[in-house]
CSV table of C-alpha atoms and ligand atoms in Angstrom, one decimal:
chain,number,residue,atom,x,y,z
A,1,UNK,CA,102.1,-26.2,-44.3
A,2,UNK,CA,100.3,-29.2,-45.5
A,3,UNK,CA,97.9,-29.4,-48.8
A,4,UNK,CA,95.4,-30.7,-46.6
A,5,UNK,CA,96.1,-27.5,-43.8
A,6,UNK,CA,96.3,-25.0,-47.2
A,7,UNK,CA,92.6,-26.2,-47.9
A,8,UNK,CA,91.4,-25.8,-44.9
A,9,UNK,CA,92.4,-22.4,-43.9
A,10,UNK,CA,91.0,-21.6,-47.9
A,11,UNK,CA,88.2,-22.8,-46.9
A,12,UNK,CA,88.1,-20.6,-44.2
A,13,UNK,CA,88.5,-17.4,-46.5
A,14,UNK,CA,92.1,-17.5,-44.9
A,15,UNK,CA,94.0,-18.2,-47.4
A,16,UNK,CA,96.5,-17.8,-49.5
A,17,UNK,CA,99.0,-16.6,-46.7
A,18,UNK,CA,99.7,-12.8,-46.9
A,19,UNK,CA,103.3,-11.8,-48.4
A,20,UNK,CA,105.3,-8.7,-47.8
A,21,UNK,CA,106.9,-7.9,-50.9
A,22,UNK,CA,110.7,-7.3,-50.0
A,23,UNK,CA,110.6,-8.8,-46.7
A,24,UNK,CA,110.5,-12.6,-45.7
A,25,UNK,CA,108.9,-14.5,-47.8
A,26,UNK,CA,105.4,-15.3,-45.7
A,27,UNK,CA,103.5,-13.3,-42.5
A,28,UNK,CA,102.7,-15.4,-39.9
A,29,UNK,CA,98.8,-15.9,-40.6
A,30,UNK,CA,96.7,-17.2,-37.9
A,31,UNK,CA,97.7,-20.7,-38.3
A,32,UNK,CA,96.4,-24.2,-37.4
A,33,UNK,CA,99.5,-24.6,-35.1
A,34,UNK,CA,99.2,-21.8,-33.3
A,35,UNK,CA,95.5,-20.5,-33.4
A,36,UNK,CA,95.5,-16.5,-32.9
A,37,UNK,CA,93.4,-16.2,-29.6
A,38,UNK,CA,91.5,-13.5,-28.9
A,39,UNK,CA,91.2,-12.9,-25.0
A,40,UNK,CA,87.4,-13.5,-23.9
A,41,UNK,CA,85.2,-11.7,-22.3
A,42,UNK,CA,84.7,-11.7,-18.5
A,43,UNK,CA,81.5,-13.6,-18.2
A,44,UNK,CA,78.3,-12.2,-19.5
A,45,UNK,CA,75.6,-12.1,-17.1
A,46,UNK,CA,72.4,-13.2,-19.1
A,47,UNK,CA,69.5,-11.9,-17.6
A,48,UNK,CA,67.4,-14.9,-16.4
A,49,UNK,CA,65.0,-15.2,-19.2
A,50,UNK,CA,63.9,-18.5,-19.0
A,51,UNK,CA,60.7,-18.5,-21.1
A,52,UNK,CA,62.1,-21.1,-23.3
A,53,UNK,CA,64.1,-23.2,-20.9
A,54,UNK,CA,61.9,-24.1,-18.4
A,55,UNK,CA,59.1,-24.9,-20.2
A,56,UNK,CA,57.1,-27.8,-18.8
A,57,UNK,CA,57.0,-30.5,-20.8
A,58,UNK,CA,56.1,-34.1,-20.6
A,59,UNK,CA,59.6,-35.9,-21.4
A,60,UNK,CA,60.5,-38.1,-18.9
A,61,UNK,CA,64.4,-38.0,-17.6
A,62,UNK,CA,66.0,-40.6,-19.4
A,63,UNK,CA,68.2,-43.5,-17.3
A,64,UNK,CA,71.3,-43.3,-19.9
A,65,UNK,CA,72.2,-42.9,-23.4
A,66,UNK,CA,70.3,-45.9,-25.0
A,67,UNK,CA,66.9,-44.6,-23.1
A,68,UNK,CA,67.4,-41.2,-24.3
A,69,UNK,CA,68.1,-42.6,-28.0
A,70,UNK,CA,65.1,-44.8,-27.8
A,71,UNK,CA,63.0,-41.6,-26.4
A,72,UNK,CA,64.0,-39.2,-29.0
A,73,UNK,CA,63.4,-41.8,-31.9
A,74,UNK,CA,59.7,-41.9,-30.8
A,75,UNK,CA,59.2,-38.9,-30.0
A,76,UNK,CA,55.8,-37.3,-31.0
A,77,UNK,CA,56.1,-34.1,-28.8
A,78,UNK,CA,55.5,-32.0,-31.2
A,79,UNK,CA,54.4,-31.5,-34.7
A,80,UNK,CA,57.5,-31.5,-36.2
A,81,UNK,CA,57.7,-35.6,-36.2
A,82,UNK,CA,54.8,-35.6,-38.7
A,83,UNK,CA,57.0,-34.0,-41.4
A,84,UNK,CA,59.9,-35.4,-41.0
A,85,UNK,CA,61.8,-38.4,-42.0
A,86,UNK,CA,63.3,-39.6,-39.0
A,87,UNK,CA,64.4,-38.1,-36.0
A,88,UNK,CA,68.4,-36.8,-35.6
A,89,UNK,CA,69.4,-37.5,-32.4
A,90,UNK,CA,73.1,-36.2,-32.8
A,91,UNK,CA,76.6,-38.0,-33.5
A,92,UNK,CA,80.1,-38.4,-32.1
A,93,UNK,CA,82.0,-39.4,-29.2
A,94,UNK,CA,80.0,-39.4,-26.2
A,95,UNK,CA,82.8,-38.1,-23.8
A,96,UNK,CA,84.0,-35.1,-25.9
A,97,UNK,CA,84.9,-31.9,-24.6
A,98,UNK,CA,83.5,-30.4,-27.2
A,99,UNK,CA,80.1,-30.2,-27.6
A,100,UNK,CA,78.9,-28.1,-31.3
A,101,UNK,CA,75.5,-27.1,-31.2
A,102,UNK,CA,72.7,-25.9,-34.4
A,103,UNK,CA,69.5,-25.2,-35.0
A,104,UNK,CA,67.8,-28.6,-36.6
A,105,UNK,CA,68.1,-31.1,-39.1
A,106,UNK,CA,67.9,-29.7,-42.9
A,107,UNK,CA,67.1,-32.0,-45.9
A,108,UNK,CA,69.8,-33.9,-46.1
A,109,UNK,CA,70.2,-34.5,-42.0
A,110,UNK,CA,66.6,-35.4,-42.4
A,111,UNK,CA,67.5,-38.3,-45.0
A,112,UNK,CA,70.8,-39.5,-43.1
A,113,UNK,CA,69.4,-39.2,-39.9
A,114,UNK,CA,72.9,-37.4,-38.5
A,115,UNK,CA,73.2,-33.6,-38.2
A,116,UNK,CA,75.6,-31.8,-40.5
A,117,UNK,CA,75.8,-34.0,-43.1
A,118,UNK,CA,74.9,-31.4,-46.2
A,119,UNK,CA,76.9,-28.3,-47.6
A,120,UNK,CA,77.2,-26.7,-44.2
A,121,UNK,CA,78.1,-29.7,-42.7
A,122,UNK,CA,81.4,-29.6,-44.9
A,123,UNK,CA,81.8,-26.5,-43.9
A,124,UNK,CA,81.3,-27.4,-40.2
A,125,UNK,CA,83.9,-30.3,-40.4
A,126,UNK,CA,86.4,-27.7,-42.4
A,127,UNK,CA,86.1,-25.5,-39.1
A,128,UNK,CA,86.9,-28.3,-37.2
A,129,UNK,CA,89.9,-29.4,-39.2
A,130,UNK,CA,91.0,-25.7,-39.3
A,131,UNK,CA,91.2,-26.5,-34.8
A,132,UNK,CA,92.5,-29.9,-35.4
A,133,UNK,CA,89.3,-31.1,-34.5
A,134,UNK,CA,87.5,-34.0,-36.0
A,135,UNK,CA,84.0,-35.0,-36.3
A,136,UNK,CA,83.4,-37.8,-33.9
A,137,UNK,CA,86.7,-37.4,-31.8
A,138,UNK,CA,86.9,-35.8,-28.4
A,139,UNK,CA,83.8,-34.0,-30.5
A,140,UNK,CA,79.9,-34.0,-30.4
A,141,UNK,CA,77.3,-32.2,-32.7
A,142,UNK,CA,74.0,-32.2,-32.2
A,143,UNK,CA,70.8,-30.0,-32.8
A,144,UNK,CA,68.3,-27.6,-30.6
A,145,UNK,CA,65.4,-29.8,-32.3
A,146,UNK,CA,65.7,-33.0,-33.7
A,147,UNK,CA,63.1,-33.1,-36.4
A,148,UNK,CA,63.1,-31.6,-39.3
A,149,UNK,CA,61.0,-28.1,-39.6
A,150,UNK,CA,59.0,-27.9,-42.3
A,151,UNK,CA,60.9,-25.8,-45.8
A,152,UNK,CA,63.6,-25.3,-43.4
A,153,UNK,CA,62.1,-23.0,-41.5
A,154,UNK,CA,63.5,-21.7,-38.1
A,155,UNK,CA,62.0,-24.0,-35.2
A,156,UNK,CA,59.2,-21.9,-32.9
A,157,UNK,CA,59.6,-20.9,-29.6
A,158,UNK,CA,57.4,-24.0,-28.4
A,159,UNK,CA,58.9,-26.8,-30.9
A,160,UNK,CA,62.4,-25.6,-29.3
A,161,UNK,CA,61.1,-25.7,-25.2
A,162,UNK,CA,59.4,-29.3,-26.2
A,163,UNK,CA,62.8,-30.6,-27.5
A,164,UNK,CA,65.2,-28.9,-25.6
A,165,UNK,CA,65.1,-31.1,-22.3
A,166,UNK,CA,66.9,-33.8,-25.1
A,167,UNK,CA,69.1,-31.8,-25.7
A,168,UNK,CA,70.0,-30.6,-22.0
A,169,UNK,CA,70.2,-34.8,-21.0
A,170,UNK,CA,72.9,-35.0,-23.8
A,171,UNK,CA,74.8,-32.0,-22.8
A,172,UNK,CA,74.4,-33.6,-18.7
A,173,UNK,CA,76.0,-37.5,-20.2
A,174,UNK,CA,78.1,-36.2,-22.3
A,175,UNK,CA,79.5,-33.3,-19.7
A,176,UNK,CA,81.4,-31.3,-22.5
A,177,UNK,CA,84.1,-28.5,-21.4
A,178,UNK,CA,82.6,-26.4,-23.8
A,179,UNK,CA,79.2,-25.4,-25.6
A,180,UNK,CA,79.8,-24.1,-29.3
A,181,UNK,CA,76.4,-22.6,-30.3
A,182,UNK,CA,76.1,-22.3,-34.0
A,183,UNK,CA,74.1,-19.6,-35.2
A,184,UNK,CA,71.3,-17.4,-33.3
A,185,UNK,CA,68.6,-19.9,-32.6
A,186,UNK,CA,71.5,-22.3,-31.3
A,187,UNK,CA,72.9,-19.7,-29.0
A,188,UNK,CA,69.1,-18.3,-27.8
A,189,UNK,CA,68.0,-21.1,-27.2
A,190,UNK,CA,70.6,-22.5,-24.9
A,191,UNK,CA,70.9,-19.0,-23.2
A,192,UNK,CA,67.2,-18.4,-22.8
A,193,UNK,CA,67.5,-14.9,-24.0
A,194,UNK,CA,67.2,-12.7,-27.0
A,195,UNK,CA,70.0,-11.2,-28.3
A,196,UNK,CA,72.0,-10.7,-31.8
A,197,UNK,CA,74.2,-12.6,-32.7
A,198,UNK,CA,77.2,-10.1,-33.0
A,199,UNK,CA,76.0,-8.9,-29.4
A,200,UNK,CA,76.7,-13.0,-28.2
A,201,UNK,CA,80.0,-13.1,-29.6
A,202,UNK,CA,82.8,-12.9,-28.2
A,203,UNK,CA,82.0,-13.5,-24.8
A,204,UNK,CA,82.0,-16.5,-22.6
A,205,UNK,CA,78.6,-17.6,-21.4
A,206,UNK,CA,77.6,-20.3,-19.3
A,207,UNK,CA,74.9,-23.1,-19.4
A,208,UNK,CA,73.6,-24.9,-16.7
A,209,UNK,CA,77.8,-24.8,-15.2
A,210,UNK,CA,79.1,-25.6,-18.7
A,211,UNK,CA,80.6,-22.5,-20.4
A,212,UNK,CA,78.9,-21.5,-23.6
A,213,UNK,CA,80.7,-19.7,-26.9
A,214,UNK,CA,78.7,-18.5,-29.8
A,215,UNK,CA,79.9,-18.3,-33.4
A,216,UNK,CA,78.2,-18.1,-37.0
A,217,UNK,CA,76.2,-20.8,-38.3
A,218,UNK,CA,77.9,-22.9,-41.1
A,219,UNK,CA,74.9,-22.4,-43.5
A,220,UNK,CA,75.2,-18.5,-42.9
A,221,UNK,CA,78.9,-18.2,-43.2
A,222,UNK,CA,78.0,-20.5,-46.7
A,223,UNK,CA,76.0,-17.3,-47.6
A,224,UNK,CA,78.1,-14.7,-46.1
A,225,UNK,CA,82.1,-16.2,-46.6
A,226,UNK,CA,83.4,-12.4,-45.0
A,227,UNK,CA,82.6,-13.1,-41.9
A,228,UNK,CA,84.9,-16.3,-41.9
A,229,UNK,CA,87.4,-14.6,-40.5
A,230,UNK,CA,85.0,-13.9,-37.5
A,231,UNK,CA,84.0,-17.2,-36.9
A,232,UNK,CA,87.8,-18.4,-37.3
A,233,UNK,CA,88.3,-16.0,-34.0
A,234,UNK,CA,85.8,-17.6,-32.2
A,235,UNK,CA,87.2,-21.0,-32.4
A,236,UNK,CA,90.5,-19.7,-31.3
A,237,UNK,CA,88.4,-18.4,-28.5
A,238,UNK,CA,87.3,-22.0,-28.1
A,239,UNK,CA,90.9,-23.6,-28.7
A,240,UNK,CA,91.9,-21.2,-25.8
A,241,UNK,CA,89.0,-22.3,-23.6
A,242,UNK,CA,89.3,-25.3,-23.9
A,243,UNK,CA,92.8,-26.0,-23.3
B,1,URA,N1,71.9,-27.0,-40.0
B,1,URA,C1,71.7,-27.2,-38.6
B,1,URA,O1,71.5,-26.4,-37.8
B,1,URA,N2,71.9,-28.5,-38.3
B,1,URA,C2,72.1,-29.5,-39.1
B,1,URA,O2,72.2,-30.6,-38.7
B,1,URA,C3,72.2,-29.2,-40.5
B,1,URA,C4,72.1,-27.9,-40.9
């Protein structure tokens, strides 16, 4: 294993490697060659609770990506444009298979005008790395809103239906083989349902046709670096999925 592999599975509370004391000298650890998959779930039937998703709003299907840009960077929807910098429309290759999915711009996003660009965005790319995945290859990240919410706060039920239909014309150009939601509002949002966290996990899901996995939020795991080791089997989930 590489220096570069070592500190990336450290960073994923995974490291160093377990050692048995008189046997050989290492035990295989769920490794970046050969993720540790756990089987999913047979798909979860969500119950069709679509108070968020089909939310009438006034956003006009856009013709391609350049329309859609151009829509979201004027967007005045809803109040969060007022507060914020600039809009984040999302970044990465526009063809990926995978498409990773949080909540909203933070302070730094808001500034750079590209999602994950701050402390959990480190974290974010680590995850990646620790999948062989890379920021802008065969990957996409974008956000449920694309303003910045005021302090931080979690985006309401309304700001989240007004920007979602953004979010559903990316997911239909960029026709991803798989959803990662990051974090609770992520993964209600997309599934139009309420629901922990721990009770999404785990389990394939399915939006609009593409199928949907849910895993911890970067900035959570930031704040809560035990349940790393969760998160890491939910990419292997993913890594089997989309294989
Ligand atoms: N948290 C998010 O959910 N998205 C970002 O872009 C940054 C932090």
């Amino acid at each position: 294993m590489n220096l570069r592999d070592e500190n990336v599975l450290r960073e994923m509370n995974l490291y160093p490697l377990w050692v048995r004391k008189n046997g050989p000298a290492q035990i295989d650890q769920p490794s970046v060659e050969v993720p540790q998959v756990i089987e999913a779930q047979p798909v979860v039937n969500i119950a069709p609770v679509e108070a968020v998703r089909n939310v009438e709003t006034n956003i006009e299907p856009a013709a391609g990506w350049s329309e859609l840009k151009a829509q979201v960077k004027d967007c005045t929807a809803c109040k969060l444009r007022a507060g914020c910098t600039q809009t984040v429309f999302g970044v990465g290759d526009e063809h990926a298979d995978w498409l990773f999915v949080g909540e909203g711009p933070g302070a730094d996003e808001d500034e750079r005008g590209e999602p994950f660009v701050g402390q959990a965005g480190k974290l974010l790319d680590n995850m990646l790395a620790s999948i062989k995945l890379k920021r802008g290859d065969n990957v996409y990240i974008a956000n449920i809103v694309k303003c910045r919410p005021p302090e931080n706060r979690t985006p309401n039920a309304e700001e989240v239906a007004t920007c979602l239909p953004y979010l559903k014309q990316q997911i239909a150009l960029i026709k991803p083989k798989l959803i990662v939601a990051l974090g609770k509002t992520a993964a209600t949002s997309l599934l139009g349902k309420d629901a922990t966290l721990g009770s999404l996990r785990g389990a394939l899901h399915d939006f609009d046709g593409t199928p949907l996995l849910v895993t911890y939020h970067p900035a959570y795991l930031l704040r809560s670096p035990a349940e790393k080791a969760k998160a890491w089997q939910d990419l292997c989930m993913a890594v089997k999925q989309v294989q």
